[in-house]
PDB file of C-alpha atoms and ligand atoms in Angstrom:
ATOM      1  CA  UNK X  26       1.118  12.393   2.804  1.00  0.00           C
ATOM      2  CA  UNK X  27       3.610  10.050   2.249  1.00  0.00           C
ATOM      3  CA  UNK X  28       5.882   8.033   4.701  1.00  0.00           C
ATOM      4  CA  UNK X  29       9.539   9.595   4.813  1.00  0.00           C
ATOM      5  CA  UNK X  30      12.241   6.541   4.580  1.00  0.00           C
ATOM      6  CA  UNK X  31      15.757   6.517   4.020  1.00  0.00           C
ATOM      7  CA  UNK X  32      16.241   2.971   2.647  1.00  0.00           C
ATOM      8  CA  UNK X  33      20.054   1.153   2.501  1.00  0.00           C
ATOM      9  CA  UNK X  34      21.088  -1.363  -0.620  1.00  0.00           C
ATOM     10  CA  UNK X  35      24.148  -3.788   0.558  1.00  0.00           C
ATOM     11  CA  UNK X  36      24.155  -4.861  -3.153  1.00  0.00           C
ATOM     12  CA  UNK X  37      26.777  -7.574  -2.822  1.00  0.00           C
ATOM     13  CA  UNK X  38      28.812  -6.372   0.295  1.00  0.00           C
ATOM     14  CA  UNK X  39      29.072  -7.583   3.897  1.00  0.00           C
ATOM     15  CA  UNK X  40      30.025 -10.665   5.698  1.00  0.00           C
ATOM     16  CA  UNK X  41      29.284 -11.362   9.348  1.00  0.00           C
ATOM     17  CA  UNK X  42      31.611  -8.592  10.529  1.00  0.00           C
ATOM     18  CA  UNK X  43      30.116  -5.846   9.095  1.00  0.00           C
ATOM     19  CA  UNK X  44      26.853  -6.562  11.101  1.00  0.00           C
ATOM     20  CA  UNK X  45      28.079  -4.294  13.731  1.00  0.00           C
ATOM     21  CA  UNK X  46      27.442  -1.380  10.649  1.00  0.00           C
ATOM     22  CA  UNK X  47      23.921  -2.726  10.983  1.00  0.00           C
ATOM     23  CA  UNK X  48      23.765  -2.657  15.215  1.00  0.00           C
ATOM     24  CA  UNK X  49      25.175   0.607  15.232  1.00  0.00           C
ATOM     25  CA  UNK X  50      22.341   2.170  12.525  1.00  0.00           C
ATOM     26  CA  UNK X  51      19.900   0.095  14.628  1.00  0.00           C
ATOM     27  CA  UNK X  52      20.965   2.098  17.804  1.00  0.00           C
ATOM     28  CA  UNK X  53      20.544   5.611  16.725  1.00  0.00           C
ATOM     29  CA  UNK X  54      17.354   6.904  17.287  1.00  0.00           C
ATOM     30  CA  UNK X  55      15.839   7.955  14.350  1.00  0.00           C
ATOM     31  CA  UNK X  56      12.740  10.481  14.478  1.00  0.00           C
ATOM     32  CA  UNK X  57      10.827  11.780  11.699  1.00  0.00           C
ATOM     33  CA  UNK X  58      11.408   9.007   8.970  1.00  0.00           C
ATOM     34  CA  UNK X  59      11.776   5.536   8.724  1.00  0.00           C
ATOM     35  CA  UNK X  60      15.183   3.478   8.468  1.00  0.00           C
ATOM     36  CA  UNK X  61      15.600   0.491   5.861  1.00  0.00           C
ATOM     37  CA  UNK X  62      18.616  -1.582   5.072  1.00  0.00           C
ATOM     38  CA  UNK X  63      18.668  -4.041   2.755  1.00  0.00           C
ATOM     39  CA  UNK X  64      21.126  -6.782   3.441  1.00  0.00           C
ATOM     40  CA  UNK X  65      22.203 -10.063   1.290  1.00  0.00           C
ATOM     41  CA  UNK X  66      19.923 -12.647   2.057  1.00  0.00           C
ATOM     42  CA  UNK X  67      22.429 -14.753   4.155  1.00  0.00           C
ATOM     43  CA  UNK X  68      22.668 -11.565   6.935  1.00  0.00           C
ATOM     44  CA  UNK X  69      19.164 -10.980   6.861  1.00  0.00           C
ATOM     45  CA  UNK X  70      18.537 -13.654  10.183  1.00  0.00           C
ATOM     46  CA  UNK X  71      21.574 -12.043  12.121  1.00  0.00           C
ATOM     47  CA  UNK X  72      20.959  -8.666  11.200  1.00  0.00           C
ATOM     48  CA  UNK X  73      17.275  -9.111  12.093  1.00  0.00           C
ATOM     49  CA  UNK X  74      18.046 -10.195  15.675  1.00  0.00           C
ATOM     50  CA  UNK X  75      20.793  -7.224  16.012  1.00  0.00           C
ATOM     51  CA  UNK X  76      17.996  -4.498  14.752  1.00  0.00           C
ATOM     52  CA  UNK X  77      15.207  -5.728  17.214  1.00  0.00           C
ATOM     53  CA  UNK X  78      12.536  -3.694  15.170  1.00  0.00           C
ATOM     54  CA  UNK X  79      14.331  -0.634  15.147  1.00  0.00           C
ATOM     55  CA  UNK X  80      15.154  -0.561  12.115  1.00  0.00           C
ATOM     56  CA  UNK X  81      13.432  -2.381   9.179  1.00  0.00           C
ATOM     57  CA  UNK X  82      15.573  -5.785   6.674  1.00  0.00           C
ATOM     58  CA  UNK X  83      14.432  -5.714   3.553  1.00  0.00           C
ATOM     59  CA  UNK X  84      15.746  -8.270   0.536  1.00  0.00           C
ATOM     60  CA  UNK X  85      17.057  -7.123  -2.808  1.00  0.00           C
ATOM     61  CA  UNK X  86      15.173  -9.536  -4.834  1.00  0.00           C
ATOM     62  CA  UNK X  87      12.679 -12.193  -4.426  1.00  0.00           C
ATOM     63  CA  UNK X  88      11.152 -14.866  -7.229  1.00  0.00           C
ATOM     64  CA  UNK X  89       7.975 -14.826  -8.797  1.00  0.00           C
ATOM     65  CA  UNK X  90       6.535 -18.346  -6.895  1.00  0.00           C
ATOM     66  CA  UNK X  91       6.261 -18.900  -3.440  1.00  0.00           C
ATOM     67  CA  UNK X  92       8.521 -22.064  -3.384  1.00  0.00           C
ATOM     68  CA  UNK X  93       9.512 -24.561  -6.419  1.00  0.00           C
ATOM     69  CA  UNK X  94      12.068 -25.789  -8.062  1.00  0.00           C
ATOM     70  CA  UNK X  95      14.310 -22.697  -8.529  1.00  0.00           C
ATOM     71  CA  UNK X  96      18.005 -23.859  -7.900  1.00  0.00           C
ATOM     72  CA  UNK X  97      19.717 -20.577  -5.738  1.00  0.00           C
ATOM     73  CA  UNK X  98      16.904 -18.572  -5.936  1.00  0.00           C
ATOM     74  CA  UNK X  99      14.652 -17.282  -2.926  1.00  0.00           C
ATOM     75  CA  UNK X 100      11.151 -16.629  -2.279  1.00  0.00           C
ATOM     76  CA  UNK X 101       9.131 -13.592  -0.553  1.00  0.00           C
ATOM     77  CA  UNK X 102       8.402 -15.952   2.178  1.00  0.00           C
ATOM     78  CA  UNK X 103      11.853 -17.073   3.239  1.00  0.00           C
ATOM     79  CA  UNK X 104      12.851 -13.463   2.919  1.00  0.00           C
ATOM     80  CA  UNK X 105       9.674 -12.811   5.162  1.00  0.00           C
ATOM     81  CA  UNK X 106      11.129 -15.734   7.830  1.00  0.00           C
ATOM     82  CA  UNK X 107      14.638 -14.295   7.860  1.00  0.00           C
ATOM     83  CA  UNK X 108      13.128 -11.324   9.416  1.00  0.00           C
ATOM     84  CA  UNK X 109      12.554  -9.418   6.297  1.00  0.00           C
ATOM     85  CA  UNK X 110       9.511  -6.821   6.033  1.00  0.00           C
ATOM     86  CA  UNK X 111      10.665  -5.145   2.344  1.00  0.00           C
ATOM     87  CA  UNK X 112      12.198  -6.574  -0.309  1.00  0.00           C
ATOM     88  CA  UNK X 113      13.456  -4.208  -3.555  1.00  0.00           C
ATOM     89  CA  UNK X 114      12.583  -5.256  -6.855  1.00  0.00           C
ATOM     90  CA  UNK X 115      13.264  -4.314 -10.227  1.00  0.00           C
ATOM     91  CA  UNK X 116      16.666  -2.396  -9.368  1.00  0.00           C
ATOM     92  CA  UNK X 117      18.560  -1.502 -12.666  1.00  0.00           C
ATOM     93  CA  UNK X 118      22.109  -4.169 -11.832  1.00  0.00           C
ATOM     94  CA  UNK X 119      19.306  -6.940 -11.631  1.00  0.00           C
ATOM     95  CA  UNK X 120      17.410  -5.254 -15.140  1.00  0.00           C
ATOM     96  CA  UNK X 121      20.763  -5.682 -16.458  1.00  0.00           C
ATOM     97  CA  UNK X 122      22.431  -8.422 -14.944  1.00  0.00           C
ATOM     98  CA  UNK X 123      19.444 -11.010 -15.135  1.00  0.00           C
ATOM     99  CA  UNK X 124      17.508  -9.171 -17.792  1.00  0.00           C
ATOM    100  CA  UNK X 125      14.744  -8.578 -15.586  1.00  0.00           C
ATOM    101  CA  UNK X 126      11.848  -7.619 -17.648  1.00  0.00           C
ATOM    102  CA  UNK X 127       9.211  -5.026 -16.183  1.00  0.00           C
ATOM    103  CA  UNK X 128       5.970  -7.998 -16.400  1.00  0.00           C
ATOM    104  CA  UNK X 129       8.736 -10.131 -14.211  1.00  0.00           C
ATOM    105  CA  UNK X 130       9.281  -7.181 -11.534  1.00  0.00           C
ATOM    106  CA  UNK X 131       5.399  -6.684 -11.491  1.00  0.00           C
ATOM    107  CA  UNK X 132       4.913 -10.659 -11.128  1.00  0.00           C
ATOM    108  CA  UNK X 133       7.860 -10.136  -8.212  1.00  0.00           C
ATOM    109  CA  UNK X 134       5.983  -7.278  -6.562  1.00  0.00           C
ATOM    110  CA  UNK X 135       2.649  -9.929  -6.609  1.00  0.00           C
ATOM    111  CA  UNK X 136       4.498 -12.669  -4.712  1.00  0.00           C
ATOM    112  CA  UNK X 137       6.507 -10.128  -2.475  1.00  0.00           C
ATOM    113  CA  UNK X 138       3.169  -8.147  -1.406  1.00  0.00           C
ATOM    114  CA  UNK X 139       1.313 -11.900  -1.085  1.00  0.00           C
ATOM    115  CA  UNK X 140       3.886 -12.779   1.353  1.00  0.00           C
ATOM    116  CA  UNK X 141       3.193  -9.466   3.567  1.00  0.00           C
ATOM    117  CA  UNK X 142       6.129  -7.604   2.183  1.00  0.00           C
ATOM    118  CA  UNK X 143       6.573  -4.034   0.882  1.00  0.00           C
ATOM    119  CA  UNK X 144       7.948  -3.821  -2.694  1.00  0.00           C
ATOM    120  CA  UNK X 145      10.320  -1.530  -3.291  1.00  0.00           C
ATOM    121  CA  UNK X 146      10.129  -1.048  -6.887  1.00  0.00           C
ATOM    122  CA  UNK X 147      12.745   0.617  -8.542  1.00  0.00           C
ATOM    123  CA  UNK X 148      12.834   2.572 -11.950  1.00  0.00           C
ATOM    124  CA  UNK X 149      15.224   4.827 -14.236  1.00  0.00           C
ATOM    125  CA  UNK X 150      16.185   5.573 -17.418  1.00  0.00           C
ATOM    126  CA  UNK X 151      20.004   5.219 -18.903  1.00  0.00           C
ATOM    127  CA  UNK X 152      21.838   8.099 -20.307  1.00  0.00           C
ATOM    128  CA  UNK X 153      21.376   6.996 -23.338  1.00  0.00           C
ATOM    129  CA  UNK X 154      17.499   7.333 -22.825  1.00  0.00           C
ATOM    130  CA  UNK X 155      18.053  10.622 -21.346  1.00  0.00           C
ATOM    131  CA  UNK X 156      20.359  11.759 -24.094  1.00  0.00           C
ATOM    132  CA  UNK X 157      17.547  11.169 -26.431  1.00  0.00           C
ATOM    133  CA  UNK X 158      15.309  12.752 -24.102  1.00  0.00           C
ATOM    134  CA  UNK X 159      13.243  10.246 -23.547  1.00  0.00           C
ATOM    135  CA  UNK X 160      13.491   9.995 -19.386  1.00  0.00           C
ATOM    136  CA  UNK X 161       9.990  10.428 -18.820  1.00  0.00           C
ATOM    137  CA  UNK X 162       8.602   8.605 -21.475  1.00  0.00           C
ATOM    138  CA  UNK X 163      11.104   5.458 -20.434  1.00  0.00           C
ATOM    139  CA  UNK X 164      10.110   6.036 -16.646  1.00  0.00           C
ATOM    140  CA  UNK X 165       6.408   6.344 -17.322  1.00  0.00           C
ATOM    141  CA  UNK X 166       6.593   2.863 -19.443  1.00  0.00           C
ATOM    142  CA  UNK X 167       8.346   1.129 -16.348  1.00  0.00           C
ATOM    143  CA  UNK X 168       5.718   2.574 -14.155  1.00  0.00           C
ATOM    144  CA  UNK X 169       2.981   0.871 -16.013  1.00  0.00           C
ATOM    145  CA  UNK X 170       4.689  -2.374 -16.350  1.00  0.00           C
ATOM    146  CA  UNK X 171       6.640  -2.879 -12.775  1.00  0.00           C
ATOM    147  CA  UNK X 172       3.505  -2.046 -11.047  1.00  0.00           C
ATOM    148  CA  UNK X 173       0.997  -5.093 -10.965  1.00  0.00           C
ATOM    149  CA  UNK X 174      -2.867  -4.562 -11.075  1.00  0.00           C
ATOM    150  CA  UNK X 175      -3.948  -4.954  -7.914  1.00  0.00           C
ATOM    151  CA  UNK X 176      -1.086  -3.271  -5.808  1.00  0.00           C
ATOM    152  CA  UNK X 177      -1.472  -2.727  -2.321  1.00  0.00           C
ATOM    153  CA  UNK X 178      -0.818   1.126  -2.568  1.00  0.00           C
ATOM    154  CA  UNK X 179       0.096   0.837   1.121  1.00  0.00           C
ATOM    155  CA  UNK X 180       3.142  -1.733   0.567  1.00  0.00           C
ATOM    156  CA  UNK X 181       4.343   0.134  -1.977  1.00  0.00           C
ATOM    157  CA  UNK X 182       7.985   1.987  -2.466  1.00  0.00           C
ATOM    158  CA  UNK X 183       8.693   3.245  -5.799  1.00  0.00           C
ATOM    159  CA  UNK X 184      12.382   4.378  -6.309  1.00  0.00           C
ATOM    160  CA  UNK X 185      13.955   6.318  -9.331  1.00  0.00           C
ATOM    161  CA  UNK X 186      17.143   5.370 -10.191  1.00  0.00           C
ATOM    162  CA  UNK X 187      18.876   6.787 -12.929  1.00  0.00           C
ATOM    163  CA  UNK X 188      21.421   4.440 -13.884  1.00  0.00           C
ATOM    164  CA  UNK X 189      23.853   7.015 -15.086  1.00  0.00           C
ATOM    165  CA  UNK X 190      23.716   8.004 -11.405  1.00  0.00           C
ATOM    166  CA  UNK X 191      24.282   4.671  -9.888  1.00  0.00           C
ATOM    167  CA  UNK X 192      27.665   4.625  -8.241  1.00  0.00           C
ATOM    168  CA  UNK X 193      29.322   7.076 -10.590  1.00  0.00           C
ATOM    169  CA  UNK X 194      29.180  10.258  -8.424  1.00  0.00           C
ATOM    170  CA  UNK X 195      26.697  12.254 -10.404  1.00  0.00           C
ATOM    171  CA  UNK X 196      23.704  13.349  -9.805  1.00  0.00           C
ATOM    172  CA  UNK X 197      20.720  14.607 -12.249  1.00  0.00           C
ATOM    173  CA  UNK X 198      20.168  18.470 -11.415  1.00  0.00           C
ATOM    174  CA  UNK X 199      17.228  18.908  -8.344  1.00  0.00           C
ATOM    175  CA  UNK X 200      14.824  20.101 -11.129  1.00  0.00           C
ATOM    176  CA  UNK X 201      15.805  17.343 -13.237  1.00  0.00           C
ATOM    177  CA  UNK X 202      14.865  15.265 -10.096  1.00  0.00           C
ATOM    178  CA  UNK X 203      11.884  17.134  -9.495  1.00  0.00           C
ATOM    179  CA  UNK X 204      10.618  16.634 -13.074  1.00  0.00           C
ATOM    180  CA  UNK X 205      10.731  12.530 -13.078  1.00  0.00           C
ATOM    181  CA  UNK X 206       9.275  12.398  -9.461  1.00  0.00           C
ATOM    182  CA  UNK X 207       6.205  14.836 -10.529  1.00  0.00           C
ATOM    183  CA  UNK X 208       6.017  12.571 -13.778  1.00  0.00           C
ATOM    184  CA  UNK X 209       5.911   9.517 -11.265  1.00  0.00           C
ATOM    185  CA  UNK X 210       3.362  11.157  -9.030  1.00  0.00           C
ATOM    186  CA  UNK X 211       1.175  12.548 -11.525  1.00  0.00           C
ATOM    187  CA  UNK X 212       1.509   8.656 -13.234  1.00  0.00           C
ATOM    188  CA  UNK X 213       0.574   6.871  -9.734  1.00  0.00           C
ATOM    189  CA  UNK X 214      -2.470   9.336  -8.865  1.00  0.00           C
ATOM    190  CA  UNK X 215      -3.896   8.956 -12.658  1.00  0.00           C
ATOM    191  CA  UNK X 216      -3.707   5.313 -12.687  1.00  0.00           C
ATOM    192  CA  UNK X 217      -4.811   4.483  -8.969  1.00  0.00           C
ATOM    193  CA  UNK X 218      -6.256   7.519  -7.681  1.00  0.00           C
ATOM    194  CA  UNK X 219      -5.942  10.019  -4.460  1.00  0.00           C
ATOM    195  CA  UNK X 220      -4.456   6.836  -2.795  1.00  0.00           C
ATOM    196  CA  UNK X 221      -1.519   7.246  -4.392  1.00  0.00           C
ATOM    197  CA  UNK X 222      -0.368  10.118  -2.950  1.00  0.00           C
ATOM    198  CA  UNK X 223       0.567   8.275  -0.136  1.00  0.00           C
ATOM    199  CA  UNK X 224       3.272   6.181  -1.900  1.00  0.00           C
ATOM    200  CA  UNK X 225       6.976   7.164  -0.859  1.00  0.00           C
ATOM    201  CA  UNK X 226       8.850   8.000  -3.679  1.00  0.00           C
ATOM    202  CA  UNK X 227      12.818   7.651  -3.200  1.00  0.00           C
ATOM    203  CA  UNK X 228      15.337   9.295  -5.161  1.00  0.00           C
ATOM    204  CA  UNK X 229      18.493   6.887  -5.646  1.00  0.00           C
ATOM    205  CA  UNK X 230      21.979   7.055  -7.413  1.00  0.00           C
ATOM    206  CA  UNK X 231      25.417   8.614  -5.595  1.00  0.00           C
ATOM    207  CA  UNK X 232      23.399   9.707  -2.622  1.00  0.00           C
ATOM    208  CA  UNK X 233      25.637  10.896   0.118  1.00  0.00           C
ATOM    209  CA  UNK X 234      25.969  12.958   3.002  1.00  0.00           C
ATOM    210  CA  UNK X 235      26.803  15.637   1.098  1.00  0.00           C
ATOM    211  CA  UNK X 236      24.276  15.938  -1.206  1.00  0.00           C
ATOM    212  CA  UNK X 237      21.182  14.584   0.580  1.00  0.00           C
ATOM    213  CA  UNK X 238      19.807  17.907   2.285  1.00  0.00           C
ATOM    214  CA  UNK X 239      19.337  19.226  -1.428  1.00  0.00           C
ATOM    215  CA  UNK X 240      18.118  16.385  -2.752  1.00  0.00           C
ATOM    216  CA  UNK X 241      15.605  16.012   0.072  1.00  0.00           C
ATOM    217  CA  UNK X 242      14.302  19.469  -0.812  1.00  0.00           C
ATOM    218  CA  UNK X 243      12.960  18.785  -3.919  1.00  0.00           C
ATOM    219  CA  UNK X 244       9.314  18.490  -4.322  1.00  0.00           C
ATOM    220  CA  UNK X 245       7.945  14.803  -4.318  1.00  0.00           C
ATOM    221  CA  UNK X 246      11.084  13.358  -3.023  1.00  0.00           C
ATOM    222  CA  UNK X 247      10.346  11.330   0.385  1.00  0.00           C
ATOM    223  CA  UNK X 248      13.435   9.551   0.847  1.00  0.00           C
ATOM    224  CA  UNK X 249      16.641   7.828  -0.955  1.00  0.00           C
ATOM    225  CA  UNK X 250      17.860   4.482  -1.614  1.00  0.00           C
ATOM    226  CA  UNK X 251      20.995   4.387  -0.821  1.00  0.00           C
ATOM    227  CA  UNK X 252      24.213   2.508  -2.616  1.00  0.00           C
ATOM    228  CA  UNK X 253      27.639   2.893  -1.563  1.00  0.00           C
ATOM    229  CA  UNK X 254      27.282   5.379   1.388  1.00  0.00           C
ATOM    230  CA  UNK X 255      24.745   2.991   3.149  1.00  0.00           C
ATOM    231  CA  UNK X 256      27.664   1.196   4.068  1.00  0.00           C
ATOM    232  CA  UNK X 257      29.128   2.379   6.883  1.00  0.00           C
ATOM    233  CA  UNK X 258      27.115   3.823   9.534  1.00  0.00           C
ATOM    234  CA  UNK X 259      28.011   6.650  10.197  1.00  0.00           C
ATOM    235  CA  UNK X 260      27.412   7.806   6.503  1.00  0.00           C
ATOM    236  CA  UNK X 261      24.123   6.284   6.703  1.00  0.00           C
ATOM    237  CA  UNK X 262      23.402   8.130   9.261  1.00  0.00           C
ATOM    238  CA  UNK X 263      24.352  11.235   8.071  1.00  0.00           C
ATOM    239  CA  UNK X 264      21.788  11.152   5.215  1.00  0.00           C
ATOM    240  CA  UNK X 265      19.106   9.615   7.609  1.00  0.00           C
ATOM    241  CA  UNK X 266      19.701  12.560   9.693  1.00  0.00           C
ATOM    242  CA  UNK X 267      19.316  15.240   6.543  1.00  0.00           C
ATOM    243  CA  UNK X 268      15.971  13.269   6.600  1.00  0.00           C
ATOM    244  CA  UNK X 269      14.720  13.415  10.139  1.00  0.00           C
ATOM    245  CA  UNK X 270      15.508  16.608  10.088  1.00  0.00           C
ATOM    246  CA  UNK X 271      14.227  18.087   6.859  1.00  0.00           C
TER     247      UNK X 271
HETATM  248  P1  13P U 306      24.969   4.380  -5.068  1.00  0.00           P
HETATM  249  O1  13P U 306      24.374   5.134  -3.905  1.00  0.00           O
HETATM  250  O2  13P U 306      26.196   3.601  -4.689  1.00  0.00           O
HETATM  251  O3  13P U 306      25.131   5.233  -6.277  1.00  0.00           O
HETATM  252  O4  13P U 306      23.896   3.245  -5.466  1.00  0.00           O
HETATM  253  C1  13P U 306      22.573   3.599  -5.654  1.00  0.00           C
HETATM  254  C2  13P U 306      21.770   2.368  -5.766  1.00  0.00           C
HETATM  255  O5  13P U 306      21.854   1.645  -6.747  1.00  0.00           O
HETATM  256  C3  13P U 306      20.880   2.026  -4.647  1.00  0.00           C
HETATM  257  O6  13P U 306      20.010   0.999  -4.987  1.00  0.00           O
END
């Protein structure tokens, strides 16, 4: 079965002060699933000594080489020293921001699992694609090409993202959910076998406390990645705690 994680994306937020958002996460216990936030790189050090392994760091994006001439950019490894143990790949603001391809996310997963990190590869189709209806055929394509040959099925995270859903306050319907996360289960197990069932798949766009007990009910959904309401702890919390106690 797979692992149950609620997993946090700063995007481009926090300073220094808001590391007490990431102490007071780190002190809640949290039983039944496991508890991710992924901070800009420059809080990743500080946040790592405030968490003390209670909580897991993870990166939002690493480089394809371990180290190189690569002005601003940063490598699995560093991530891996700042106290990093995931790193998220792939997700849709990078796709579209730094046209991200999916061979570039898989080459990204490669170096991130190479330096001992999970990848947290994210996928989703824009309304546009789902307009057309073409969500599963979009999602299935990213699957096969943001997934490198040779994964580590055990340091992987795959996360669907609908980018209509990013931020916006909607949500796909829990059987629209429940279709793409069958699709992405039924994709894993026929490309890399019983293994895959173990794989957590997270369910990501305008996750919040509200919402998250219903979302976590769907079939095949083992966690969410979380945007806006991983912010402040005590949403964060909220939604880890529809989680743990699911
Ligand atoms: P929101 O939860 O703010 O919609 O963001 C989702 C997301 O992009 C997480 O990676």
């Amino acid at each position: 079965m797979a692992r149950r994680l609620v997993a946090g994306n700063w995007k481009m937020h926090g300073l220094g002060a808001d590391l007490a958002e990431v102490a007071a996460v780190a002190a809640a216990p949290a039983a039944g699933c496991e508890v991710l936030l992924c901070l800009p790189a420059t809080l990743l050090h500080r946040g790592a000594a405030l968490a003390q392994g209670r909580i897991a760091l993870g990166g939002q994006d690493c480089h394809r080489a371990g180290q190189g001439a690569h002005t601003g950019d940063i490598s699995a490894a560093m991530l891996a020293d700042a106290g990093a143990t995931h790193v998220i790949l792939g997700h849709s603001e990078r796709r579209a921001d730094h046209a991200e391809t999916d061979a570039m996310v898989a080459a990204k997963a490669q170096a991130a699992q190479g330096a001992g990190l999970v990848a947290v590869v994210c996928l989703g189709e824009t309304l546009g694609d789902r307009d057309a209806g073409r969500t599963l055929e979009v999602v299935a394509a990213q699957l096969a090409g943001s997934v490198p040959e040779g994964v580590d099925l055990a340091r992987l995270v795959l996360a669907y993202e609908p980018v209509w859903a990013i931020g916006t306050g909607r949500t796909p319907t829990e059987a629209q959910i429940a279709e793409v996360h069958g699709a992405l289960r039924a994709g894993l197990a026929a490309r890399f076998g019983a293994a895959a069932a173990d794989v957590p798949l997270l369910y990501g766009g305008s996750v919040k406390p509200g919402n998250a007990a219903a979302i976590f009910a769907v079939p095949d959904v083992d966690g969410a990645l979380v945007g806006g309401a991983s912010l402040k702890a005590a949403e964060f919390l909220a939604i880890v705690g529809a989680l743990a106690g699911r």
